[in-house]
Coordinates of C-alpha atoms and ligand atoms in Angstrom, one line a residue:
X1 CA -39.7 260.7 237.2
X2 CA -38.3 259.7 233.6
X3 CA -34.3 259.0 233.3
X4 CA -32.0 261.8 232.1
X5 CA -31.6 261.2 228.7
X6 CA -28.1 261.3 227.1
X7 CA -27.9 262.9 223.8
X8 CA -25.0 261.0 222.3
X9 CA -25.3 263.2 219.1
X10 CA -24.5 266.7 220.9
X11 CA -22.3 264.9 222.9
X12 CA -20.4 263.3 219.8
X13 CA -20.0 266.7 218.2
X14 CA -18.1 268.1 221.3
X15 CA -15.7 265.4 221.1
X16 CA -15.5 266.2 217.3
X17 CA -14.9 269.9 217.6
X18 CA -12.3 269.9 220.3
X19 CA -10.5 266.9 218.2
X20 CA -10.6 269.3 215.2
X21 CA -9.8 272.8 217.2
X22 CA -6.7 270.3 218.2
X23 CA -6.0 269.1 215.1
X24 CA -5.4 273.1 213.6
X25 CA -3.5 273.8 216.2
X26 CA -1.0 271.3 216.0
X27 CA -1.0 271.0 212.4
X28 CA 0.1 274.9 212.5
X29 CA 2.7 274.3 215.3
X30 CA 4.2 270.5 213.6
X31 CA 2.9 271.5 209.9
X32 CA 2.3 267.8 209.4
X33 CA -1.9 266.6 209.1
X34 CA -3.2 263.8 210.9
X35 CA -4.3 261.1 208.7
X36 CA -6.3 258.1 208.4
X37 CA -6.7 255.1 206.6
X38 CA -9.4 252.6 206.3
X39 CA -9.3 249.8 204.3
X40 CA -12.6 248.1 203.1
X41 CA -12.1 244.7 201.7
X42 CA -15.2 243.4 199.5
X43 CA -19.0 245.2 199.3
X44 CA -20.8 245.3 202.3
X45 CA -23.4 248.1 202.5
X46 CA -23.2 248.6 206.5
X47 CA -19.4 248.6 206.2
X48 CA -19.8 250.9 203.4
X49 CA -22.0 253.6 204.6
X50 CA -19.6 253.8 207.8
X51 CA -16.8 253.9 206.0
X52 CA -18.0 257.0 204.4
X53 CA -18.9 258.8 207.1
X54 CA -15.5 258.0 208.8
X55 CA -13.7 259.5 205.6
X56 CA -16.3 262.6 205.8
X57 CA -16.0 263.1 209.6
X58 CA -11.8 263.2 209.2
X59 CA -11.9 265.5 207.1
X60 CA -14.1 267.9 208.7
X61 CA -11.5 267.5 211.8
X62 CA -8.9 268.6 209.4
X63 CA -7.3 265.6 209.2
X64 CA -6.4 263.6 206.0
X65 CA -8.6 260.5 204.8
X66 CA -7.1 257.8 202.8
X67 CA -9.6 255.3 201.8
X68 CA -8.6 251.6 200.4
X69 CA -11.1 249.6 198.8
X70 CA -10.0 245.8 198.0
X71 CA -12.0 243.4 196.1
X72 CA -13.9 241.0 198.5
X73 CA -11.4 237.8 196.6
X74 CA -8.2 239.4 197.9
X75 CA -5.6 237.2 199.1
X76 CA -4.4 237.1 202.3
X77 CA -1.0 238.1 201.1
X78 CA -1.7 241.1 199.0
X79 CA -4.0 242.6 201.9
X80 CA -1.0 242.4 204.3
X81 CA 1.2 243.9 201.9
X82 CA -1.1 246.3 202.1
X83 CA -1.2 246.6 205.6
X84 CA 2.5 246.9 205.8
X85 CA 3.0 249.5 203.4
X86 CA 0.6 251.6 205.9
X87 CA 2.3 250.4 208.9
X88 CA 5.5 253.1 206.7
X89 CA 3.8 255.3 205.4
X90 CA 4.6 258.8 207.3
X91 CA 1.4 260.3 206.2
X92 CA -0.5 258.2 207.9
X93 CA -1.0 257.8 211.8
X94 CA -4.2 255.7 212.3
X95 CA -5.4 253.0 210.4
X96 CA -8.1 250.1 210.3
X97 CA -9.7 247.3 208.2
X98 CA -13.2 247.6 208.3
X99 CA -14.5 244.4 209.6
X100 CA -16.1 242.0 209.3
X101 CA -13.7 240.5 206.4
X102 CA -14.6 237.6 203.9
X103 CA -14.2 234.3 205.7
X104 CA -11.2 233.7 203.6
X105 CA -9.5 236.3 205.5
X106 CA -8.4 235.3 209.5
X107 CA -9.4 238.6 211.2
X108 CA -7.0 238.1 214.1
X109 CA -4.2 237.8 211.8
X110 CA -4.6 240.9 209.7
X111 CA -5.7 243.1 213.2
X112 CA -2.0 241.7 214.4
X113 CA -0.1 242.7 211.4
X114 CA -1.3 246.5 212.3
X115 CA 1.2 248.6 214.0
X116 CA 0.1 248.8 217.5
X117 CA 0.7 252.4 217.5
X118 CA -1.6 252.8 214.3
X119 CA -4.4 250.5 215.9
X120 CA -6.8 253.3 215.5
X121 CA -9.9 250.4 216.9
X122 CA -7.6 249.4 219.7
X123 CA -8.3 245.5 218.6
X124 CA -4.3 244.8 218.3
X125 CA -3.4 241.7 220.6
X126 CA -0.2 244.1 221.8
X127 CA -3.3 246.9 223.0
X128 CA -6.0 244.2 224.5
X129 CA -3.2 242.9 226.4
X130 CA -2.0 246.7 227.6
X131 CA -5.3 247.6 228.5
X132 CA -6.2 244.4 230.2
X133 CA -2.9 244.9 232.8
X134 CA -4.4 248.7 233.1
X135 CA -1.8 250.6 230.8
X136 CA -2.6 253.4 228.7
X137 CA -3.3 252.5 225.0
X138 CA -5.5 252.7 222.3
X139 CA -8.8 251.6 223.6
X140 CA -11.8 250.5 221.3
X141 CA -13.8 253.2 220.0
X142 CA -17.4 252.1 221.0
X143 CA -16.7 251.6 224.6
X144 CA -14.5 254.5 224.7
X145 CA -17.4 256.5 223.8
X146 CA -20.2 254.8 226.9
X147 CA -16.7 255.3 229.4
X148 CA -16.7 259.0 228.3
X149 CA -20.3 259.1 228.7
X150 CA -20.0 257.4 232.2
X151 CA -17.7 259.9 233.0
X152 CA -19.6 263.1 232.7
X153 CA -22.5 261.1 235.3
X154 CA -20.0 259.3 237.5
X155 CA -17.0 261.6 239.3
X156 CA -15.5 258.1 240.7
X157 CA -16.1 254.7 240.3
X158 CA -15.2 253.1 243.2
X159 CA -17.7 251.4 245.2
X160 CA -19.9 251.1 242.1
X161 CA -21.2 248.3 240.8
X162 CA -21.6 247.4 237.3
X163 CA -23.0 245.1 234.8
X164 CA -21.9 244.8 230.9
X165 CA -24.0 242.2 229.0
X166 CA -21.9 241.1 226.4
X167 CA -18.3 239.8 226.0
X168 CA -17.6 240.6 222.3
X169 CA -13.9 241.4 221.6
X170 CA -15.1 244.6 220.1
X171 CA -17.7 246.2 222.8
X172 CA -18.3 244.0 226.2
X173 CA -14.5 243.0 227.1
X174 CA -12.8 246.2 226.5
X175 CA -15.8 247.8 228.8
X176 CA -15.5 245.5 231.6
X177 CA -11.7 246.1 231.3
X178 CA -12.2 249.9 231.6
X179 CA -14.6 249.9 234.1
X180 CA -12.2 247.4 236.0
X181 CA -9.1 249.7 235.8
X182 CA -11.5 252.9 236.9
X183 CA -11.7 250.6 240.5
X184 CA -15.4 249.8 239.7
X185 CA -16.8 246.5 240.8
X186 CA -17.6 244.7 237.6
X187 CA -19.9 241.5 236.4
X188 CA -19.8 240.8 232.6
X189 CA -22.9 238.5 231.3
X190 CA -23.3 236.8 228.3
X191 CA -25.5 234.8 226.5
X192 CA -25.2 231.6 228.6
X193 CA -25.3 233.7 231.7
X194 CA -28.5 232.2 233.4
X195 CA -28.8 235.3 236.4
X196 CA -28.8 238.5 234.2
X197 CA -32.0 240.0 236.1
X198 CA -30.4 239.3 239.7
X199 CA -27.1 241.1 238.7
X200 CA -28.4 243.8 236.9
X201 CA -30.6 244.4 240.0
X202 CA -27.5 244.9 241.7
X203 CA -25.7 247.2 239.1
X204 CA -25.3 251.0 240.0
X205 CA -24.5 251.0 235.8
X206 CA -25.7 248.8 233.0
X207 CA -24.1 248.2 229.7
X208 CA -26.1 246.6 227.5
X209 CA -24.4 245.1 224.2
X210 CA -25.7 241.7 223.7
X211 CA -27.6 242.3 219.9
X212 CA -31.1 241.4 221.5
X213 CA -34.2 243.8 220.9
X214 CA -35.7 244.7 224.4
X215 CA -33.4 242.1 226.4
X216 CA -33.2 244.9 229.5
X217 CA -36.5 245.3 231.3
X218 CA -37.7 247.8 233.7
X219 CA -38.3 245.3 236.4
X220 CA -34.2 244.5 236.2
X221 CA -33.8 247.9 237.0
X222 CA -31.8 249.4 240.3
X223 CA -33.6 252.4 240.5
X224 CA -31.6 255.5 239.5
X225 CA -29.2 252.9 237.5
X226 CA -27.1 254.9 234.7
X227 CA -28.2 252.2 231.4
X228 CA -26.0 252.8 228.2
X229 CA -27.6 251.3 225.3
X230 CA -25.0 249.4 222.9
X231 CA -27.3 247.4 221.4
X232 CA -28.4 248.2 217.2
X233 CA -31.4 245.9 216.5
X234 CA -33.4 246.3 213.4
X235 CA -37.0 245.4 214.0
X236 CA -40.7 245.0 212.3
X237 CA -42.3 248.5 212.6
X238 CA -45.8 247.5 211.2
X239 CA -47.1 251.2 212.9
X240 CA -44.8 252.7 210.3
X241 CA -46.5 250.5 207.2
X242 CA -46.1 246.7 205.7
X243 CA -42.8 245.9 205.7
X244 CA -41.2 248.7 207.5
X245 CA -38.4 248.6 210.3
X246 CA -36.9 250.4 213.0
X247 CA -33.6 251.0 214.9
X248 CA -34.4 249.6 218.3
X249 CA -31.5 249.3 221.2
X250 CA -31.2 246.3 223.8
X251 CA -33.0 248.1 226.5
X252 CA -37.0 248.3 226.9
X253 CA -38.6 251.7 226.7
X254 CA -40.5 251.2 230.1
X255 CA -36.8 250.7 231.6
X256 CA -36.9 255.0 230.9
X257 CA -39.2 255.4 234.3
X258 CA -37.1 253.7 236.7
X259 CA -32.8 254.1 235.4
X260 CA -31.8 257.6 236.6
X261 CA -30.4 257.9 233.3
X262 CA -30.0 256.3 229.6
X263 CA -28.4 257.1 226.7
X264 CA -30.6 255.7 224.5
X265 CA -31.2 253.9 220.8
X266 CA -30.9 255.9 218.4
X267 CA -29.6 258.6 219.8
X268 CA -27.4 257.9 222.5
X269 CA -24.2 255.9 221.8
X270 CA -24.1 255.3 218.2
X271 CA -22.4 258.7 217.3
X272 CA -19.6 258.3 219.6
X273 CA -18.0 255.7 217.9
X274 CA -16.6 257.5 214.8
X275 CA -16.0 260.5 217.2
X276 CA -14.0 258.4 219.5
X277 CA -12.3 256.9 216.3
X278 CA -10.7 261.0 215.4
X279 CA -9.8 261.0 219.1
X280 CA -8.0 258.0 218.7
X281 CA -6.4 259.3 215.6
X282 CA -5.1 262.1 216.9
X283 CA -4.3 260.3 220.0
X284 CA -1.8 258.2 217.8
X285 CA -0.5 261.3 215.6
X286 CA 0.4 263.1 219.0
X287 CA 2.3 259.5 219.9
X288 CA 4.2 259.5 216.7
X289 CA 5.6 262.8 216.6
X290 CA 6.8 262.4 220.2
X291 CA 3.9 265.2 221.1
X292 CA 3.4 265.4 225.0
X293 CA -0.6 265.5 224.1
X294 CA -3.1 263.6 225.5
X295 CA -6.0 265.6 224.0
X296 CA -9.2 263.3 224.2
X297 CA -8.8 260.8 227.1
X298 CA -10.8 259.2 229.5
X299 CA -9.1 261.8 231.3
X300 CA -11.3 264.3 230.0
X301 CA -14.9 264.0 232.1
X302 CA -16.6 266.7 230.2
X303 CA -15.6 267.0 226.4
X304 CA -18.9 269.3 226.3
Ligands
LIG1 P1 -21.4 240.2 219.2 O1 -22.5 239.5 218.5 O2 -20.0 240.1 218.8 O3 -21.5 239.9 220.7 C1 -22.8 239.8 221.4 C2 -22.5 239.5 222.8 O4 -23.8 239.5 223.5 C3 -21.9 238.1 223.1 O5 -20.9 238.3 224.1 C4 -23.0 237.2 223.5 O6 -22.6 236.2 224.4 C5 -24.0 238.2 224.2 N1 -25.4 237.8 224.1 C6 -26.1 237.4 223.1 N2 -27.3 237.1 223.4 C7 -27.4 237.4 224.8 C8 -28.5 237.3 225.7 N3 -29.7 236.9 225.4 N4 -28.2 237.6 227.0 C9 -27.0 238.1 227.3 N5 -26.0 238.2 226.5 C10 -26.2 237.8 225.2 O7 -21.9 241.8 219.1 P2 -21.0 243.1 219.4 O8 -20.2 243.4 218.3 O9 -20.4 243.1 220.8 O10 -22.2 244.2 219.4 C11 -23.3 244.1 220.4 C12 -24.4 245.0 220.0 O11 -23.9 246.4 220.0 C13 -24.9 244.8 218.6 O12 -26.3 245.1 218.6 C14 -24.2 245.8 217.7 O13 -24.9 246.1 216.5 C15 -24.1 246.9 218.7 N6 -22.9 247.8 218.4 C16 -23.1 249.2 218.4 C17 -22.1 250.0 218.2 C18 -22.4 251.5 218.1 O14 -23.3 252.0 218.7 N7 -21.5 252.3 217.6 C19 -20.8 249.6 217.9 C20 -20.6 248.2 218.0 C21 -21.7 247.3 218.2

């Protein structure tokens, strides 16, 4: 029998409509709006097409968008003045800098000059730190979205076993961290990891976010594993025509007839990122204004 497979999209646009049915009602009860802020420094096309749809998908969830766009030669000095002024500004509650940022720019150092409070992506040192000693604070969108997921297929983690493949800042660590606090047993792998077929034979749950077409095979499989696809790999699709390319994930089709279930690429965790990003939004609103709301949480299993 084939895996279940997770529709991220429908799934994404549950979290969206009861972040937005929130949103209206506590904008009627506080009359302040929710907004965000991104700030885009330079031209990148990816950075820019997501940008948009974060601005567009705010909106829609009655919040307000503020959108900064920097040229890519800004100094370092001007972008944190920047950053400061938002880290004041009442009218907004959640903010990021789109990464990545010209090398000029030191990442870490702009992330860290965020309000921790307003650290819409979770990647503040002060909220790494909180959720790594397994307090509540603003996790990472992306693996906020595959825990969510997790959630609605897995009432309790303990005694579990998983496997993320990955350790970026951004997707692997914060999952292993998550996973860790839910009292699952946890192995992280990375790209000089020599064993990944052995552990992931062992793993009741897979995460796979290394950025490698096809790296998770069938034959790697537990079956009845639950396999969340990270992974965004643009490949030759010479089926399609010369020149042509496809979205592919980190997971191998054929690994569909033995996981129990997958949320897929495209289709399964992609959406949940900017979904997860208005949950973290309002998340930080309710924080500001002293609101006793947790509204979307890990605590919530079924957002559908
Ligand atoms: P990254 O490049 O920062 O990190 C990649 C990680 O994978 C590293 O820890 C590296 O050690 C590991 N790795 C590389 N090759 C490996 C191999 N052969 N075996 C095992 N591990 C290996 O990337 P990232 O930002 O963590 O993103 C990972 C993937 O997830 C990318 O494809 C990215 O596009 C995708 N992604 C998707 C979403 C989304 O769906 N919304 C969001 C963020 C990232």
């Amino acid at each position: 029998m084939g895996a279940q497979l997770i529709d991220g999209k429908a799934y994404a646009q549950a979290v969206r409509t009861r972040v937005g049915l929130r949103v209206r009602e506590l904008v009627a009860e506080t009359g302040q709006t929710p907004g965000l802020a991104v700030v885009l420094v330079g031209h990148d096309p990816a950075s820019e097409i997501y940008v948009r749809s974060k601005g567009k998908q705010a909106v829609e969830a009655g919040m307000a968008s503020f959108e900064h766009r920097l040229p890519a030669e800004i100094s370092a000095e001007t972008l944190l003045t920047l950053i400061h002024q938002l880290n004041e500004d009442t009218l907004v509650h959640g903010f990021l800098v789109q990464l990545p940022l010209p090398d000029h720019l030191d990442a870490r150092a702009v992330i860290n000059a965020i309000s921790p409070q307003k650290d819409v992506d979770g990647f503040h040192t002060s909220n790494v730190g909180m959720v790594g000693t397994g307090q509540e604070a603003i996790v990472p969108c992306t693996p906020l979205g595959c825990m969510m997921m997790l959630r609605t297929l897995h009432d309790d983690f303990r005694g579990k076993t998983a496997l993320v493949i990955g350790h970026s800042n951004v997707v692997g660590k914060p999952m292993a961290r998550m996973l860790l606090n839910a009292d699952c047993t946890v192995m992280v792998a990375h790209k000089s990891s020599t064993n990944i077929p052995q552990l992931a034979r062992m793993a009741d749950i897979i995460v796979a976010a290394a950025g490698v077409p096809g790296l998770v095979k069938a034959d790697w499989l537990k079956p009845g594993a639950t396999v969340i696809d990270v992974g965004i790999n643009r490949v030759p699709a010479p089926d399609l025509g010369p020149d042509k390319t496809r979205i592919t994930g980190d997971v191998d089709i054929a690994a569909r007839d033995v996981a129990g279930a997958i949320a897929p690429v495209p289709g399964g965790v992609g959406p949940m990122t900017i979904a997860c990003l208005l949950a973290n939004t309002l998340s930080a609103y309710c924080h500001l204004l002293g609101l006793p709301d947790r509204p979307i949480s890990l605590e919530h299993k079924d957002p559908t």
